[in-house]
């Protein structure tokens, strides 16, 4: 099962900012009922990683790096597989 770490945007009062609330790159709202994006959060389904930052781009890049580390597999297993292959 592949791991997931969806991005979610939040208002300053910690409520979820709906996906249809669009923002400028700085987080200012383009939707009339939105107070603006205060932070973006990503939580991995592996249970060992989460990130919460004001910069959406930074959270997204970190999320991609983390998910890529799952594709590589744990180092111990990689080392064992190398030993068994010889």
Short mmCIF file of C-alpha atoms in Angstrom, two decimals:
data_model
loop_
_atom_site.label_atom_id
_atom_site.label_comp_id
_atom_site.label_asym_id
_atom_site.label_seq_id
_atom_site.Cartn_x
_atom_site.Cartn_y
_atom_site.Cartn_z
CA UNK A 1 0.00 0.00 0.00
CA UNK A 2 1.54 3.34 -0.98
CA UNK A 3 1.80 5.97 1.70
CA UNK A 4 -0.06 9.28 1.38
CA UNK A 5 0.60 12.72 2.85
CA UNK A 6 -2.11 15.07 1.57
CA UNK A 7 -1.64 18.82 1.88
CA UNK A 8 -4.28 20.69 3.87
CA UNK A 9 -4.59 24.46 4.28
CA UNK A 10 -5.74 25.96 7.58
CA UNK A 11 -7.00 29.32 8.85
CA UNK A 12 -5.41 31.07 11.83
CA UNK A 13 -8.10 29.62 14.14
CA UNK A 14 -6.96 26.07 13.12
CA UNK A 15 -10.09 25.40 11.03
CA UNK A 16 -9.64 23.66 7.71
CA UNK A 17 -9.60 25.97 4.71
CA UNK A 18 -11.73 24.31 2.00
CA UNK A 19 -10.07 23.39 -1.29
CA UNK A 20 -12.32 25.79 -3.20
CA UNK A 21 -10.85 28.74 -1.25
CA UNK A 22 -8.12 29.97 -3.57
CA UNK A 23 -5.23 32.12 -2.33
CA UNK A 24 -2.40 34.22 -3.68
CA UNK A 25 1.08 32.75 -3.33
CA UNK A 26 1.45 34.61 -0.02
CA UNK A 27 -1.76 33.10 1.40
CA UNK A 28 -4.07 36.10 0.97
CA UNK A 29 -7.62 34.98 0.23
CA UNK A 30 -9.24 35.27 -3.20
CA UNK A 31 -12.52 33.89 -1.83
CA UNK A 32 -14.80 36.47 -0.13
CA UNK A 33 -15.60 34.27 2.91
CA UNK A 34 -12.02 33.17 3.62
CA UNK A 35 -9.86 34.85 6.28
CA UNK A 36 -6.71 33.58 4.51
CA UNK A 37 -4.33 30.65 4.74
CA UNK A 38 -2.30 30.76 7.95
CA UNK A 39 -0.43 27.47 7.44
CA UNK A 40 -0.27 24.31 5.37
CA UNK A 41 0.03 20.87 6.92
CA UNK A 42 0.88 17.42 5.63
CA UNK A 43 0.64 14.22 7.69
CA UNK A 44 1.97 10.95 6.29
CA UNK A 45 -0.11 7.81 6.62
CA UNK A 46 3.03 6.00 7.89
CA UNK A 47 2.46 7.77 11.22
CA UNK A 48 6.10 8.88 11.59
CA UNK A 49 6.11 12.18 9.73
CA UNK A 50 4.17 15.42 9.72
CA UNK A 51 4.91 19.04 8.89
CA UNK A 52 3.11 22.29 9.61
CA UNK A 53 4.54 25.53 8.18
CA UNK A 54 3.32 28.83 6.80
CA UNK A 55 5.04 28.21 3.46
CA UNK A 56 2.91 25.90 1.30
CA UNK A 57 5.75 25.31 -1.20
CA UNK A 58 8.17 24.26 1.54
CA UNK A 59 5.66 21.79 3.00
CA UNK A 60 4.97 20.35 -0.45
CA UNK A 61 8.69 19.87 -1.26
CA UNK A 62 9.32 18.24 2.13
CA UNK A 63 6.28 16.01 1.61
CA UNK A 64 7.60 14.86 -1.77
CA UNK A 65 11.04 14.07 -0.29
CA UNK A 66 9.47 12.11 2.54
CA UNK A 67 7.21 10.09 0.23
CA UNK A 68 10.21 9.34 -2.02
CA UNK A 69 12.04 7.91 0.99
CA UNK A 70 9.28 5.31 1.34
CA UNK A 71 9.83 4.20 -2.25
CA UNK A 72 13.48 3.51 -1.45
CA UNK A 73 12.61 1.26 1.47
CA UNK A 74 14.28 1.03 4.85
CA UNK A 75 18.10 1.03 4.78
CA UNK A 76 18.30 -2.22 6.77
CA UNK A 77 16.23 -4.07 4.17
CA UNK A 78 18.24 -2.61 1.29
CA UNK A 79 21.46 -3.75 2.97
CA UNK A 80 20.06 -7.24 3.56
CA UNK A 81 18.96 -7.53 -0.04
CA UNK A 82 22.46 -6.56 -1.20
CA UNK A 83 23.98 -9.26 1.01
CA UNK A 84 21.59 -11.92 -0.27
CA UNK A 85 22.19 -10.99 -3.91
CA UNK A 86 25.91 -11.81 -3.81
#
